[in-house]
Amino acid sequence: CAHKWKGTITDAPDFNPSADAETLYNAMKGIGSDKEAILDLVTSRSNAQRQEIIAAYKCSFGKDLIDDLKYELTGKFERLIVSLMRTPPYHDAKEIHDAVKGAGTNEKCLIEILASRNSKQMHDMVAAYKDAYGRDMEEDIITDTSGHFKKMLIVLLQFIMSFCAQDLYAAGEEQWGTDEAKFIMILGNRSVTHLRMVFDAYEKIAEMSIEDSIKNELSGDFERLMLAVAQCIRSVPMFFAKRLYKSMKGLGTADNTLIRIMISRSETDMLDIRECFRLQYEKSLYNMIVDDTSGDYKRTLLNLCGDFDSSKFLSFSLPQLRPTVRPAPNFDPAADAQALRKAMKGFGTDEDAIIDIVARRSNAQRQEIRQSFKSLLGRDLIKDLKSELSKNLERLIIGLMLTPAEFDAKMMQKAMEGAGTDEHALIEILATRSNEQIHAMNAAYRNAYKKSLEEAIQSDTSGHFCRILVSLVQGAREEGPADLERELANACNADSDDMEMKFMSILCTRSFSHLRKVFQEFVRYTNKDIEQIIKKEMSGDVKNAFYAIVRSVKNQPSYFADRLYKAMKGLGTDDRALIRIMVSRCEIDLFNIRKEFKETHDVSLHEFIQDGGVSIALCGGLWVSDYCTAV
C-alpha cells in the first residue's frame, strides 16, 4: 500500500459545465427530483469540474446550486451530494467546525482529519475555516480540547519538523513515566519519509513497534491521536481502510465518517484504500457498502468507491485453522470415568466437575472415557448424563460426548423431526462438511435411525432446495474442469430454474479448493461477485443454501461467526444452533471463528455469549472459559 496513490474519481472527458448545470436544473424542476440523474452526474465529475458547474448554474439560472440541492434532497443522500459539491478545504473545514461546535466534541473526527492531511491541505483548510466561519481554527480547537491531546492537535496544525529515534525512545520506553511533550514534537514531524526511518530505528532500539509503545505509554484521546499519526506515517490508505471498516461493522453505520472519508479520498487514494481494505479484511469495500447501505445513498457511495474490485477482490490465502479444545496431557480415561461417576452419585449432581472434565478433553479422549465408564462400572455414560443433567447443559454435554458423526446425524434428525423443518441447520451442516465427514454422518444416521439420511431429506423438503441437499449429502465433491468460471457466468444468464440447476451442478459437486479458484476466475471473467448474483437473482431456501456454500468456500470461520451472531442477536437465543456450532467447531477452527467474530462485531464471542440470554447452566463460567476465552 505504499505506491503512488490513485483515486477513483477523475476529470470527465468532453466536459461541458453549462450542459451539466442544465441537466441538474432539469433534474430538480417540477414535483420531485430525478435523484438518479443527480447522483450519476455529480459522481462522474471531479471536484474541480463540480466547481465549474456551480459557477455555470449561477450564471445560467441565477440560483445557488448547493441551496437547490439542499432543498430537493433529504437525509444521508442530501448530506453526501452537498458535501461532494464543496471544495476539499471547505469540506474539511466544515467537518472540523461540526466536530467542535456545541456541547460535545467529536474527537475521532479531529483525529482522522488532522492526522492524515499534508501541509498544503492543512494550510488550505485553515484558510477555508477562517473564510467560512470568520474564526480561527486553532483558537476553536484550543477552546474545545485540553491537555496533551490539544497540544498535539496544535502541533499538527503548525507543521513542526524535528528529532530522531533515540529521542523517541528516551521520551517513552527508556524512562519511568512518559515525556509526552517529546512524543508530540517528534510525531508532529511532517516529513513522512524521515519518520518511517525513525520508526524502523526505534523498533531496533526499543525492541517493539512505535504503535505498541504508544499503547503502553499513553491513554485516551491522546493515545488514539498518536496512534492515528503513526498509522498515517506508515500508510495513509491503510489508516482509512481501517476507519471505513469500523464505520460499517456491527450494528448501525457511522454515516458521517463514511461520507467524510469516501468524499475526501475519492480523488486521492480510493483505489489504494480499496486494496488495503481487501488485504486487511479479505472482503471488498464495495461489497461492504452494498451490504451496509441502501437506496440512492448506496449508489452514490458505490460510484465513489469505483468499479467492482475485479481480479483484486478475492484473496484466498486461508489462515491456519486453530481449535480451542485440544487433547488433555497426562490423560487417564479410567480416572476420568471414576470422577464422572462420583459427580453423579448420591443426592444432586456436581455439574462443575462434569463440565471441567468433558470440556477439557478432546472428542477422541471422551470416547475412551465412554468405554472405560462401561467396562469399569457396567453403565452407559451418556444415559447417566441424560438422567442427571437438564435443558441446555444436558444437550451441550451429550453433544460433546457423541462422536462428530453421531452428533451431526443427531443434529440433522433434530432439524427434520416434528411439524417444522430447520432449513438453516440443514444448510449449515451440509454446506460445511467434507466428503469424509458427510460419509461418516450418513453411516451414523442409518445406524441410529434405521433409514438413510437421503430418504429423510427427500421426505422433509421439496423442489430445488431438496435437490441441492440431496446433492450435498452424496459427499462426492471433486476437482472440476478449469473453465468452470465460464459455466458459472453462463448460468447467470439463464432463466431462474435453469440457473439454479446449473449453480447446483457446480457448487454442490466441486471441492472447496477448486471452487476458490473458480470464484477468483469468475470475478476476473465477469467483473462480478458470485455472492451478489445469488442475493439478487435467487430467493428463499435455495438462495440461503447457495449463499452458505459460497461463504463457506471463501472463509468458513467467517461464515460460522455470522451464524453464531445471528443465533444470539435480538430477543431470545437459538440455543440449538449455538450448541451445534460450538460443539462441532471447537476442535477444528473455533479460535479462528472467535477472531472473525471480534473483528466483525467489535465484541468478543465470550462477551456476546454471556450477554446473549443463554441459560445460566449453559454459560456458567467454566463452560465459557473452556470454549471461548475472550479474544
XYZ file of C-alpha atoms in Angstrom:
631
model
C 0.000 0.000 0.000
C 2.981 2.322 -0.313
C 2.944 3.064 -4.044
C 1.754 6.119 -5.963
C -1.743 6.942 -4.811
C -4.693 6.564 -7.152
C -8.219 7.903 -6.873
C -11.460 6.547 -8.325
C -12.849 9.930 -9.479
C -11.036 11.753 -12.288
C -11.854 14.593 -14.694
C -14.690 13.685 -17.068
C -13.697 13.895 -20.749
C -15.518 16.341 -23.062
C -16.663 18.267 -20.014
C -19.324 20.960 -20.555
C -20.226 22.773 -17.305
C -23.181 24.649 -18.864
C -24.734 21.447 -20.159
C -24.217 19.781 -16.776
C -25.775 22.759 -14.994
C -28.830 22.487 -17.258
C -29.061 18.732 -16.610
C -29.090 19.339 -12.867
C -31.620 22.145 -13.192
C -33.974 19.907 -15.204
C -33.477 17.079 -12.683
C -34.811 19.359 -9.931
C -37.661 21.018 -11.860
C -41.282 20.296 -11.088
C -42.633 17.890 -8.481
C -39.983 15.567 -7.114
C -36.457 15.276 -8.427
C -34.541 12.866 -10.619
C -32.132 11.633 -7.963
C -30.524 9.109 -10.266
C -29.585 11.810 -12.784
C -28.170 13.969 -9.999
C -26.020 11.271 -8.433
C -24.794 9.939 -11.788
C -23.659 13.379 -12.898
C -22.134 14.553 -9.622
C -20.155 11.362 -9.040
C -18.774 11.274 -12.581
C -17.165 14.720 -12.349
C -14.041 15.731 -10.443
C -14.313 18.289 -7.654
C -12.716 20.965 -9.833
C -15.346 20.303 -12.506
C -18.115 20.467 -9.917
C -16.947 23.974 -9.009
C -17.288 24.981 -12.659
C -20.806 23.515 -12.701
C -21.705 25.609 -9.625
C -20.485 28.741 -11.412
C -22.317 27.833 -14.644
C -25.533 27.113 -12.702
C -25.372 30.551 -11.059
C -24.678 32.216 -14.393
C -27.430 30.386 -16.308
C -30.211 30.294 -13.713
C -29.262 32.949 -11.151
C -29.547 30.401 -8.355
C -27.192 28.734 -5.896
C -26.789 25.073 -6.873
C -25.957 23.912 -3.346
C -29.052 25.654 -1.947
C -31.231 23.975 -4.595
C -29.708 20.552 -3.844
C -30.342 21.045 -0.131
C -33.956 21.926 -0.864
C -34.610 18.999 -3.237
C -32.791 16.189 -1.449
C -33.109 14.736 2.045
C -31.301 12.672 4.642
C -27.938 10.990 4.132
C -28.204 11.294 0.358
C -28.523 15.078 0.653
C -25.538 15.276 3.025
C -23.436 13.196 0.664
C -24.287 15.099 -2.536
C -23.967 18.544 -0.929
C -20.631 17.572 0.615
C -19.384 16.469 -2.811
C -20.118 19.947 -4.151
C -17.819 21.654 -1.638
C -14.122 22.028 -2.355
C -11.897 19.712 -0.258
C -10.618 22.531 2.015
C -14.148 23.791 2.716
C -15.393 20.243 3.257
C -12.619 19.606 5.787
C -13.271 22.980 7.427
C -16.977 22.158 7.861
C -16.145 18.749 9.360
C -13.763 20.349 11.862
C -16.330 23.047 12.686
C -19.072 20.463 13.238
C -16.681 18.440 15.409
C -16.014 21.309 17.846
C -19.287 23.242 17.861
C -21.938 22.692 20.512
C -21.697 20.877 23.836
C -19.640 17.811 22.880
C -16.537 17.260 20.766
C -16.122 14.658 18.040
C -12.547 13.714 18.891
C -12.438 10.891 16.332
C -13.213 13.323 13.517
C -10.496 15.729 14.681
C -8.008 12.852 14.909
C -8.856 11.474 11.483
C -8.578 14.774 9.611
C -5.627 16.393 11.370
C -3.561 13.191 11.445
C -3.986 12.447 7.733
C -3.689 15.764 5.854
C -0.444 17.042 4.361
C 0.939 20.551 4.873
C -0.789 22.120 1.864
C -4.138 20.512 2.709
C -3.802 21.749 6.289
C -2.946 25.282 5.167
C -5.891 25.417 2.731
C -8.264 24.011 5.357
C -7.261 26.641 7.926
C -7.840 29.412 5.343
C -11.228 27.955 4.354
C -12.267 27.752 8.018
C -11.427 31.431 8.516
C -13.345 32.379 5.363
C -16.422 30.256 6.133
C -16.818 30.944 9.861
C -14.853 34.165 10.472
C -12.952 32.347 13.201
C -9.502 30.936 13.730
C -9.440 27.116 13.597
C -6.548 26.854 16.038
C -8.355 29.020 18.614
C -11.543 26.945 18.304
C -9.592 23.711 18.801
C -7.745 25.180 21.800
C -11.087 26.219 23.327
C -12.692 22.825 22.765
C -9.878 20.430 23.747
C -7.373 20.078 26.566
C -4.115 18.557 27.763
C -1.625 16.717 25.590
C -4.382 15.915 23.093
C -4.833 19.634 22.463
C -1.063 20.223 22.237
C -0.631 17.520 19.595
C -3.524 18.843 17.504
C -1.919 22.285 17.506
C 1.457 20.832 16.547
C -0.178 19.070 13.607
C -1.759 22.353 12.525
C 1.621 24.109 12.641
C 3.657 21.557 10.626
C 6.594 21.077 13.053
C 9.812 19.361 11.821
C 12.183 17.565 14.215
C 14.086 14.820 16.073
C 15.060 11.140 15.827
C 14.537 7.576 17.096
C 16.791 7.905 20.142
C 14.799 10.975 21.281
C 11.570 8.994 20.843
C 12.924 6.058 22.854
C 14.196 8.375 25.586
C 10.758 10.008 25.728
C 8.978 6.724 26.358
C 10.243 3.208 26.956
C 13.642 4.196 28.380
C 12.241 6.012 31.365
C 9.594 5.535 34.031
C 6.706 7.729 33.015
C 6.494 9.358 29.624
C 7.689 12.652 28.235
C 4.512 13.424 26.292
C 5.907 16.738 25.058
C 8.729 14.963 23.257
C 6.317 12.451 21.708
C 4.309 15.422 20.478
C 7.294 17.171 18.960
C 8.628 14.040 17.258
C 5.387 12.672 15.848
C 4.328 16.171 14.813
C 7.083 15.917 12.193
C 5.553 16.221 8.717
C 8.493 14.507 6.958
C 6.900 11.110 6.424
C 9.965 9.574 4.757
C 12.170 10.624 7.653
C 9.718 9.332 10.252
C 9.428 5.931 8.590
C 13.189 5.568 9.004
C 12.839 6.805 12.583
C 10.222 4.110 13.270
C 12.487 1.377 11.884
C 15.370 2.584 14.029
C 13.095 2.913 17.051
C 11.986 -0.712 16.730
C 15.606 -1.873 16.885
C 16.371 0.269 19.938
C 13.153 -0.403 21.889
C 12.538 -3.951 20.583
C 8.897 -3.043 19.962
C 6.967 -1.060 17.377
C 6.175 2.601 17.885
C 2.473 1.651 17.897
C 2.982 -0.781 20.799
C 4.990 1.817 22.655
C 2.224 4.392 22.226
C -0.317 1.883 23.572
C 1.920 1.159 26.575
C 2.786 4.756 27.401
C -0.277 6.838 26.509
C -4.043 6.675 27.013
C -7.401 8.121 25.993
C -7.848 10.548 23.088
C -4.152 11.397 23.176
C -3.258 7.732 22.610
C -5.793 7.462 19.772
C -4.419 10.613 18.132
C -0.794 9.480 18.348
C -1.713 6.034 17.000
C -3.522 7.681 14.082
C -0.462 9.832 13.331
C 1.811 6.774 13.442
C -0.566 4.744 11.247
C -0.762 7.557 8.688
C 3.014 7.750 8.577
C 3.092 4.008 7.862
C 0.266 4.075 5.288
C -2.493 6.636 4.867
C -4.629 4.276 2.704
C -4.442 1.531 5.351
C -5.436 4.054 8.038
C -8.541 4.992 6.041
C -9.313 1.350 5.209
C -9.494 0.622 8.939
C -11.612 3.724 9.586
C -14.059 2.699 6.851
C -14.321 -0.832 8.214
C -15.061 0.426 11.723
C -17.683 2.820 10.341
C -19.703 -0.080 8.907
C -19.054 -3.152 11.055
C -21.503 -4.286 13.724
C -24.942 -2.795 14.302
C -25.576 0.564 12.676
C -23.368 2.657 10.416
C -21.313 5.745 11.304
C -22.618 7.602 8.248
C -20.788 10.868 8.952
C -17.462 9.032 8.965
C -18.383 7.010 5.876
C -19.435 10.125 3.941
C -16.406 12.138 5.043
C -13.846 9.529 4.014
C -15.491 8.477 0.745
C -15.655 12.116 -0.365
C -12.230 13.237 0.829
C -10.355 10.256 -0.632
C -12.270 9.627 -3.887
C -9.851 11.751 -5.936
C -6.780 10.961 -3.869
C -6.217 7.301 -2.985
C -9.501 5.388 -3.017
C -8.064 2.629 -5.212
C -5.264 2.166 -2.678
C -7.742 2.210 0.217
C -9.798 -0.473 -1.539
C -6.752 -2.669 -1.963
C -5.667 -2.175 1.665
C -9.241 -2.945 2.747
C -9.205 -6.218 0.805
C -5.794 -7.216 2.171
C -6.741 -6.402 5.765
C -10.258 -7.885 5.897
C -10.381 -10.377 2.979
C -13.530 -8.728 1.670
C -14.129 -5.830 -0.695
C -15.059 -2.314 0.357
C -17.552 -2.378 -2.492
C -19.429 -5.349 -1.042
C -19.363 -3.973 2.486
C -21.026 -0.773 1.235
C -23.567 -2.888 -0.685
C -24.434 -4.837 2.471
C -24.477 -1.859 4.839
C -26.289 0.936 2.954
C -29.309 1.331 0.710
C -31.025 3.378 -1.962
C -29.544 6.403 -3.713
C -27.156 6.855 -0.802
C -25.679 3.420 -1.538
C -25.472 4.052 -5.282
C -23.611 7.307 -4.730
C -21.130 5.691 -2.340
C -20.542 2.843 -4.804
C -19.828 5.368 -7.565
C -17.233 6.972 -5.294
C -15.812 3.567 -4.442
C -15.370 2.898 -8.147
C -15.974 -0.195 -10.229
C -16.053 -3.570 -8.524
C -12.576 -4.643 -7.416
C -12.341 -7.207 -10.237
C -9.368 -9.546 -10.089
C -8.094 -7.908 -6.912
C -11.197 -8.859 -4.922
C -10.705 -12.472 -3.909
C -7.622 -13.392 -1.947
C -7.745 -16.976 -0.830
C -4.752 -17.067 1.454
C -6.564 -19.145 4.059
C -5.269 -18.907 7.631
C -4.168 -21.965 9.558
C -7.187 -23.418 11.345
C -6.860 -23.381 15.123
C -9.054 -25.217 17.648
C -9.836 -24.144 21.204
C -10.064 -27.694 22.587
C -7.041 -29.982 22.347
C -6.157 -33.384 23.839
C -5.504 -33.168 27.583
C -1.964 -34.067 28.686
C -1.427 -36.952 31.163
C -4.816 -38.352 30.140
C -6.233 -41.186 32.280
C -9.628 -42.359 30.956
C -10.249 -44.680 33.932
C -9.676 -41.866 36.432
C -11.958 -39.563 34.434
C -14.666 -42.262 34.319
C -14.496 -42.676 38.115
C -14.589 -38.897 38.614
C -17.681 -38.570 36.418
C -19.426 -41.378 38.283
C -18.633 -39.690 41.589
C -20.024 -36.390 40.256
C -23.356 -38.102 39.517
C -23.741 -40.343 42.597
C -25.935 -39.516 45.540
C -28.200 -36.534 46.012
C -27.582 -33.763 43.499
C -25.047 -33.555 40.704
C -21.643 -31.876 40.671
C -22.141 -30.079 37.360
C -18.877 -28.139 37.659
C -16.891 -31.375 37.908
C -18.646 -32.782 34.819
C -18.041 -29.607 32.819
C -14.423 -29.439 33.938
C -13.684 -32.964 32.661
C -15.760 -33.013 29.476
C -14.744 -29.552 28.314
C -11.030 -30.225 28.818
C -10.803 -33.448 26.794
C -10.701 -33.940 23.037
C -13.501 -35.933 21.408
C -11.226 -38.941 20.938
C -10.433 -38.845 24.669
C -14.127 -38.597 25.512
C -14.744 -41.787 23.544
C -12.109 -43.530 25.667
C -13.863 -42.248 28.790
C -17.168 -43.707 27.500
C -15.518 -47.091 27.026
C -13.839 -47.015 30.462
C -17.130 -45.985 32.107
C -18.805 -49.042 30.540
C -16.035 -51.536 31.290
C -15.294 -50.318 34.850
C -18.814 -49.506 36.032
C -21.060 -51.501 33.703
C -23.073 -48.369 32.917
C -23.779 -46.237 29.844
C -22.201 -42.817 30.437
C -24.489 -40.990 28.044
C -27.629 -42.408 29.680
C -26.328 -41.429 33.131
C -25.556 -37.895 31.943
C -29.051 -37.585 30.417
C -30.654 -38.587 33.706
C -28.537 -36.192 35.799
C -28.449 -33.047 33.634
C -31.205 -30.940 32.137
C -32.046 -28.460 29.395
C -29.232 -26.748 27.507
C -26.433 -28.072 29.700
C -27.614 -31.636 29.063
C -27.804 -31.021 25.305
C -24.336 -29.461 25.279
C -22.620 -32.158 27.357
C -24.298 -35.015 25.441
C -23.328 -33.319 22.181
C -19.716 -33.281 23.321
C -19.790 -36.955 24.304
C -21.062 -38.150 20.911
C -18.611 -38.715 18.066
C -18.645 -35.906 15.461
C -20.512 -38.191 13.037
C -23.099 -39.168 15.682
C -23.545 -35.535 16.646
C -24.043 -34.378 13.040
C -26.535 -37.200 12.438
C -28.474 -36.226 15.553
C -28.486 -32.537 14.531
C -29.819 -33.477 11.079
C -32.570 -35.564 12.667
C -33.495 -32.753 15.090
C -33.688 -30.310 12.163
C -36.283 -32.512 10.423
C -38.347 -34.040 13.228
C -41.776 -32.753 14.147
C -44.004 -30.376 12.228
C -41.483 -27.814 11.024
C -38.050 -28.036 9.404
C -34.950 -26.109 10.492
C -33.690 -25.348 6.996
C -30.814 -23.205 8.298
C -29.439 -26.163 10.278
C -29.636 -28.477 7.276
C -27.859 -25.887 5.117
C -25.190 -25.141 7.728
C -24.216 -28.787 8.245
C -24.297 -29.995 4.645
C -22.650 -26.873 3.213
C -19.634 -27.036 5.538
C -18.731 -30.711 5.913
C -16.060 -32.536 3.901
C -16.767 -35.672 1.864
C -15.358 -37.821 4.676
C -17.474 -36.097 7.320
C -20.638 -36.499 5.238
C -19.971 -40.205 4.613
C -19.426 -40.777 8.348
C -22.601 -38.822 9.144
C -24.613 -40.901 6.666
C -23.419 -44.112 8.312
C -24.164 -42.773 11.803
C -27.634 -41.623 10.716
C -28.528 -45.026 9.270
C -27.234 -46.755 12.395
C -29.206 -44.506 14.739
C -32.481 -44.069 12.808
C -32.601 -47.195 10.571
C -33.082 -45.270 7.339
C -30.903 -43.279 5.005
C -30.321 -39.562 5.511
C -31.074 -39.002 1.831
C -34.528 -40.575 2.243
C -35.212 -38.421 5.295
C -34.258 -35.254 3.402
C -36.433 -36.193 0.421
C -39.459 -36.750 2.659
C -38.980 -33.486 4.552
C -38.037 -30.976 1.807
C -39.056 -30.285 -1.778
C -38.170 -28.627 -5.079
C -34.733 -27.250 -5.921
C -33.904 -26.961 -2.221
C -34.398 -30.702 -1.805
C -32.259 -31.405 -4.875
C -29.450 -29.214 -3.522
C -29.456 -31.002 -0.147
C -29.564 -34.433 -1.783
C -26.623 -33.460 -3.990
C -24.646 -32.293 -0.957
C -25.452 -35.395 1.107
C -23.797 -37.566 -1.546
C -20.416 -36.326 -0.269
C -18.980 -36.500 -3.776
C -17.153 -33.218 -4.255
C -14.314 -33.472 -6.778
C -11.973 -31.329 -8.853
C -13.678 -29.977 -11.970
C -12.665 -28.617 -15.380
C -10.596 -25.452 -15.394
C -13.168 -23.379 -17.291
C -15.974 -23.724 -14.735
C -15.962 -19.948 -14.231
C -17.374 -19.640 -17.756
C -20.055 -22.228 -16.959
C -20.919 -20.192 -13.873
C -21.023 -16.998 -15.924
C -23.321 -18.643 -18.489
C -25.537 -19.904 -15.661
C -26.043 -16.293 -14.513
C -27.742 -15.512 -17.835
C -30.152 -18.455 -17.690
C -33.766 -18.267 -16.539
C -34.454 -18.867 -12.855
C -34.994 -22.657 -12.826
C -32.151 -23.372 -15.231
C -29.822 -21.036 -13.305
C -30.461 -22.859 -10.043
C -29.813 -26.259 -11.627
C -26.584 -25.056 -13.241
C -25.418 -23.484 -9.979
C -26.171 -26.754 -8.198
C -24.133 -28.759 -10.718
C -21.100 -26.626 -9.873
C -21.446 -25.502 -6.250
C -22.537 -28.889 -4.886
C -20.118 -31.160 -6.722
C -16.704 -29.443 -6.738
C -14.121 -29.381 -3.961
C -13.760 -26.247 -1.858
C -10.177 -25.718 -3.016
C -11.264 -25.892 -6.639
C -14.273 -23.621 -6.073
C -11.977 -20.969 -4.590
C -10.095 -20.874 -7.869
C -13.370 -20.869 -9.807
C -14.688 -17.865 -7.839
C -11.452 -15.988 -8.367
C -11.514 -16.591 -12.116
C -15.251 -15.816 -12.206
C -14.568 -12.320 -10.845
C -11.854 -11.743 -13.439
C -14.088 -13.076 -16.213
C -17.322 -11.243 -15.330
C -16.239 -8.359 -13.058
C -18.958 -9.551 -10.643
C -19.038 -11.281 -7.278
C -20.949 -14.563 -7.119
C -22.425 -13.649 -3.694
C -24.165 -10.596 -5.106
C -25.619 -12.582 -8.008
C -27.058 -15.161 -5.612
C -28.580 -12.424 -3.425
C -30.080 -10.617 -6.396
C -31.303 -13.496 -8.572
C -32.440 -16.125 -6.059
C -34.744 -16.335 -3.077
C -35.789 -18.443 -0.106
C -34.029 -21.604 0.981
C -32.307 -22.049 -2.395
C -30.657 -18.652 -2.028
C -29.691 -19.417 1.574
C -28.162 -22.763 0.591
C -26.058 -21.410 -2.269
C -25.034 -18.374 -0.231
C -23.894 -20.615 2.634
C -21.810 -22.736 0.260
C -20.104 -19.679 -1.247
C -19.447 -18.094 2.159
C -18.080 -21.376 3.463
C -15.804 -21.812 0.454
C -14.422 -18.291 0.782
C -13.973 -18.132 4.553
C -15.565 -20.836 6.689
C -14.699 -19.273 10.096
C -16.342 -16.026 8.963
C -19.468 -17.946 7.926
C -19.716 -19.627 11.336
C -19.059 -16.338 13.144
C -22.025 -14.874 11.288
C -24.188 -17.898 12.177
C -23.268 -17.525 15.871
C -24.081 -13.829 15.808
C -27.487 -14.470 14.259
C -28.136 -17.222 16.821
C -27.726 -14.768 19.705
C -28.699 -11.301 18.478
C -32.086 -9.826 19.299
C -34.619 -11.292 21.704
C -34.042 -14.897 22.685
C -31.257 -17.230 21.640
C -31.236 -20.087 19.153
C -29.607 -22.414 21.688
C -29.637 -25.398 19.360
C -27.608 -23.503 16.740
C -25.257 -22.167 19.421
C -24.630 -25.655 20.820
C -24.334 -27.203 17.363
C -21.633 -24.794 16.188
C -19.649 -24.629 19.420
C -19.544 -28.434 19.722
C -18.768 -29.131 16.069
C -16.057 -26.467 15.659
C -14.223 -26.471 18.998
C -11.606 -28.965 17.765
C -11.371 -27.539 14.254
C -11.420 -23.743 13.965
C -13.227 -22.125 16.902
C -10.208 -19.932 17.588
C -10.470 -18.578 14.008
C -14.223 -18.142 14.420
C -13.642 -16.127 17.602
C -11.216 -13.874 15.731
C -13.684 -13.297 12.875
C -16.474 -12.603 15.389
C -14.384 -9.996 17.218
C -13.286 -8.235 14.029
C -16.770 -8.153 12.515
C -18.889 -7.294 15.555
C -16.372 -5.441 17.770
C -17.212 -7.638 20.753
C -15.667 -10.934 21.790
C -17.669 -14.113 21.355
C -17.115 -14.705 25.079
C -18.848 -11.416 25.968
C -21.636 -11.971 23.467
C -22.446 -15.424 24.843
C -22.632 -14.031 28.368
C -24.989 -11.301 27.158
C -26.943 -13.494 24.779
C -29.704 -14.886 27.010
C -28.223 -18.393 27.192
C -29.241 -20.245 30.357
C -27.013 -19.978 33.413
C -26.298 -23.702 33.218
C -25.057 -23.410 29.645
C -22.968 -20.295 30.180
C -21.740 -20.810 33.710
C -18.165 -19.516 33.775
C -16.239 -22.712 33.232
C -18.021 -23.534 30.013
C -17.349 -20.095 28.640
C -13.682 -20.152 29.591
C -13.166 -23.612 28.126
C -14.848 -22.919 24.810
C -14.495 -19.258 24.232
C -11.851 -17.378 26.191
C -12.112 -13.718 25.222
C -10.086 -12.832 22.154
